[in-house]
Amino acid sequence: MHRPYLWDPAQGGLFPADELLGVDGLLTRHARRLVTLAGIDHSFARAQQVRAEFCGWEVDDDVIRQTTHAEARRVADQRPERNDAMPFEKADGEIDVLIDAGKVHAHGVAGCEVRLFLKRKPGSGATPDEWDQRDLPSPTVRAVVAAIEEAEHFGHRLRRESDRLNVTTHPSVTVLGDGAEWIWNLASDHLPQAAGVLDIYHLLEHGGRAMKGMGGSEEVIRTRCAPARRAVLREGKSGFERWLGGAFAELSTATSMEPLLDLAAYAAKHPTRSGYAERFAPGRSIGSGAVEGGIKQLLNLRMKRTGARWRVEHAGPLVKLRAINQIN
């Protein structure tokens, strides 16, 4: 194919036909999209094979890598101008903000912080015996923030997104997360008006670990855990503390107190975050599983493959690009 080449003193050399054909560099706009879709879901080497098998044309895996990272950076840079703030504000449901971190093999660091903003309509109400058997409605809208950086810088990133989505000063926002101190520090600094809920599964997991540390058979451990679960689900902090006091009283002199002391110290850090009955009775979430599942889908499946190594500046934008692709 032959095409004229023009020189402009202001713009330099150019091919006028490229603009008409949508060619920017080596690929057309549609080709860039196809290459990027392959690059965010597969290793770059596998993406090269997928493009050849599905489209009948080959693109070098290095071109796929460069194109995918370039598109991820472009999308990340355009975040302040994205037009999803109004749809988020108008969507039905109550606002939950879920925070967690996942590990990724990046040069010099290991953690990628992820924050998921979502709205969800309340589901069916549940009793303490039914809460873990109910199906919550799917979110009506979602937005994801991800980056590998120091917590302070990530906090500023979260605040910008909270402001952009009009979440920061909203009168009804709930932050859900596990017991990690950095999560609640971020929430306190950047969403000071939000309520907090400690993920119920993490609390019960710590309780089960304490019961196991006290020794005994599996049946004995389950018998110990059952009243703790009922107490915290029915009465929150007061019920948990009453059960814990009874557990200390029943300890024999030959049994170590350390497991219960560790559990008490863990729960003491979250005195206002165990109001579970007030949330699951009207059909609201009491767990942060959505962000943990998001980390698995957005981070682990693509970025924790055998032998994969990432640059810090590439990880966050790629996670966000995967999130946008899944949401849309």
PDB file of C-alpha atoms in Angstrom, residues 32 36 40 44 62-82 146 157 310-322 324:
ATOM      1  CA  ARG A  32      -5.647  -1.351  19.887  1.00  0.00           C
ATOM      2  CA  THR A  36      -5.704  -4.436  24.991  1.00  0.00           C
ATOM      3  CA  ILE A  40      -5.601  -7.470  30.322  1.00  0.00           C
ATOM      4  CA  PHE A  44       1.215 -11.136  26.849  1.00  0.00           C
ATOM      5  CA  ASP A  62       5.962  -6.866  23.179  1.00  0.00           C
ATOM      6  CA  VAL A  63       3.632  -4.691  21.116  1.00  0.00           C
ATOM      7  CA  ILE A  64       0.717  -6.116  23.125  1.00  0.00           C
ATOM      8  CA  ARG A  65       2.540  -5.330  26.376  1.00  0.00           C
ATOM      9  CA  GLN A  66       3.338  -1.746  25.374  1.00  0.00           C
ATOM     10  CA  THR A  67      -0.162  -1.118  24.015  1.00  0.00           C
ATOM     11  CA  THR A  68      -1.894  -2.552  27.094  1.00  0.00           C
ATOM     12  CA  HIS A  69       0.174  -0.457  29.516  1.00  0.00           C
ATOM     13  CA  ALA A  70      -0.297   2.650  27.378  1.00  0.00           C
ATOM     14  CA  GLU A  71      -4.075   2.206  27.359  1.00  0.00           C
ATOM     15  CA  ALA A  72      -4.096   1.554  31.124  1.00  0.00           C
ATOM     16  CA  ARG A  73      -2.134   4.764  31.745  1.00  0.00           C
ATOM     17  CA  ARG A  74      -4.448   6.709  29.446  1.00  0.00           C
ATOM     18  CA  VAL A  75      -7.539   5.477  31.287  1.00  0.00           C
ATOM     19  CA  ALA A  76      -5.945   6.227  34.675  1.00  0.00           C
ATOM     20  CA  ASP A  77      -4.979   9.753  33.586  1.00  0.00           C
ATOM     21  CA  GLN A  78      -8.512  10.423  32.372  1.00  0.00           C
ATOM     22  CA  ARG A  79     -10.161   9.328  35.636  1.00  0.00           C
ATOM     23  CA  PRO A  80     -10.890  12.886  36.884  1.00  0.00           C
ATOM     24  CA  GLU A  81     -12.789  13.598  33.654  1.00  0.00           C
ATOM     25  CA  ARG A  82     -14.750  10.338  33.540  1.00  0.00           C
ATOM     26  CA  ALA A 146      -6.168   0.541  42.943  1.00  0.00           C
ATOM     27  CA  ARG A 157      -6.037   8.988  45.921  1.00  0.00           C
ATOM     28  CA  TRP A 310       5.376  -6.047  37.411  1.00  0.00           C
ATOM     29  CA  ARG A 311       6.585  -2.503  37.640  1.00  0.00           C
ATOM     30  CA  VAL A 312       4.905  -0.464  40.352  1.00  0.00           C
ATOM     31  CA  GLU A 313       3.616   2.141  37.901  1.00  0.00           C
ATOM     32  CA  HIS A 314       1.945  -0.546  35.760  1.00  0.00           C
ATOM     33  CA  ALA A 315       0.059  -2.545  38.399  1.00  0.00           C
ATOM     34  CA  GLY A 316      -2.559  -0.040  39.594  1.00  0.00           C
ATOM     35  CA  PRO A 317      -3.603   1.230  36.133  1.00  0.00           C
ATOM     36  CA  LEU A 318      -3.895  -2.333  34.818  1.00  0.00           C
ATOM     37  CA  VAL A 319      -6.148  -3.364  37.741  1.00  0.00           C
ATOM     38  CA  LYS A 320      -8.368  -0.328  37.139  1.00  0.00           C
ATOM     39  CA  LEU A 321      -8.554  -1.077  33.417  1.00  0.00           C
ATOM     40  CA  ARG A 322      -9.610  -4.656  34.182  1.00  0.00           C
ATOM     41  CA  ILE A 324     -13.669  -0.906  33.977  1.00  0.00           C
TER      42      ILE A 324
END
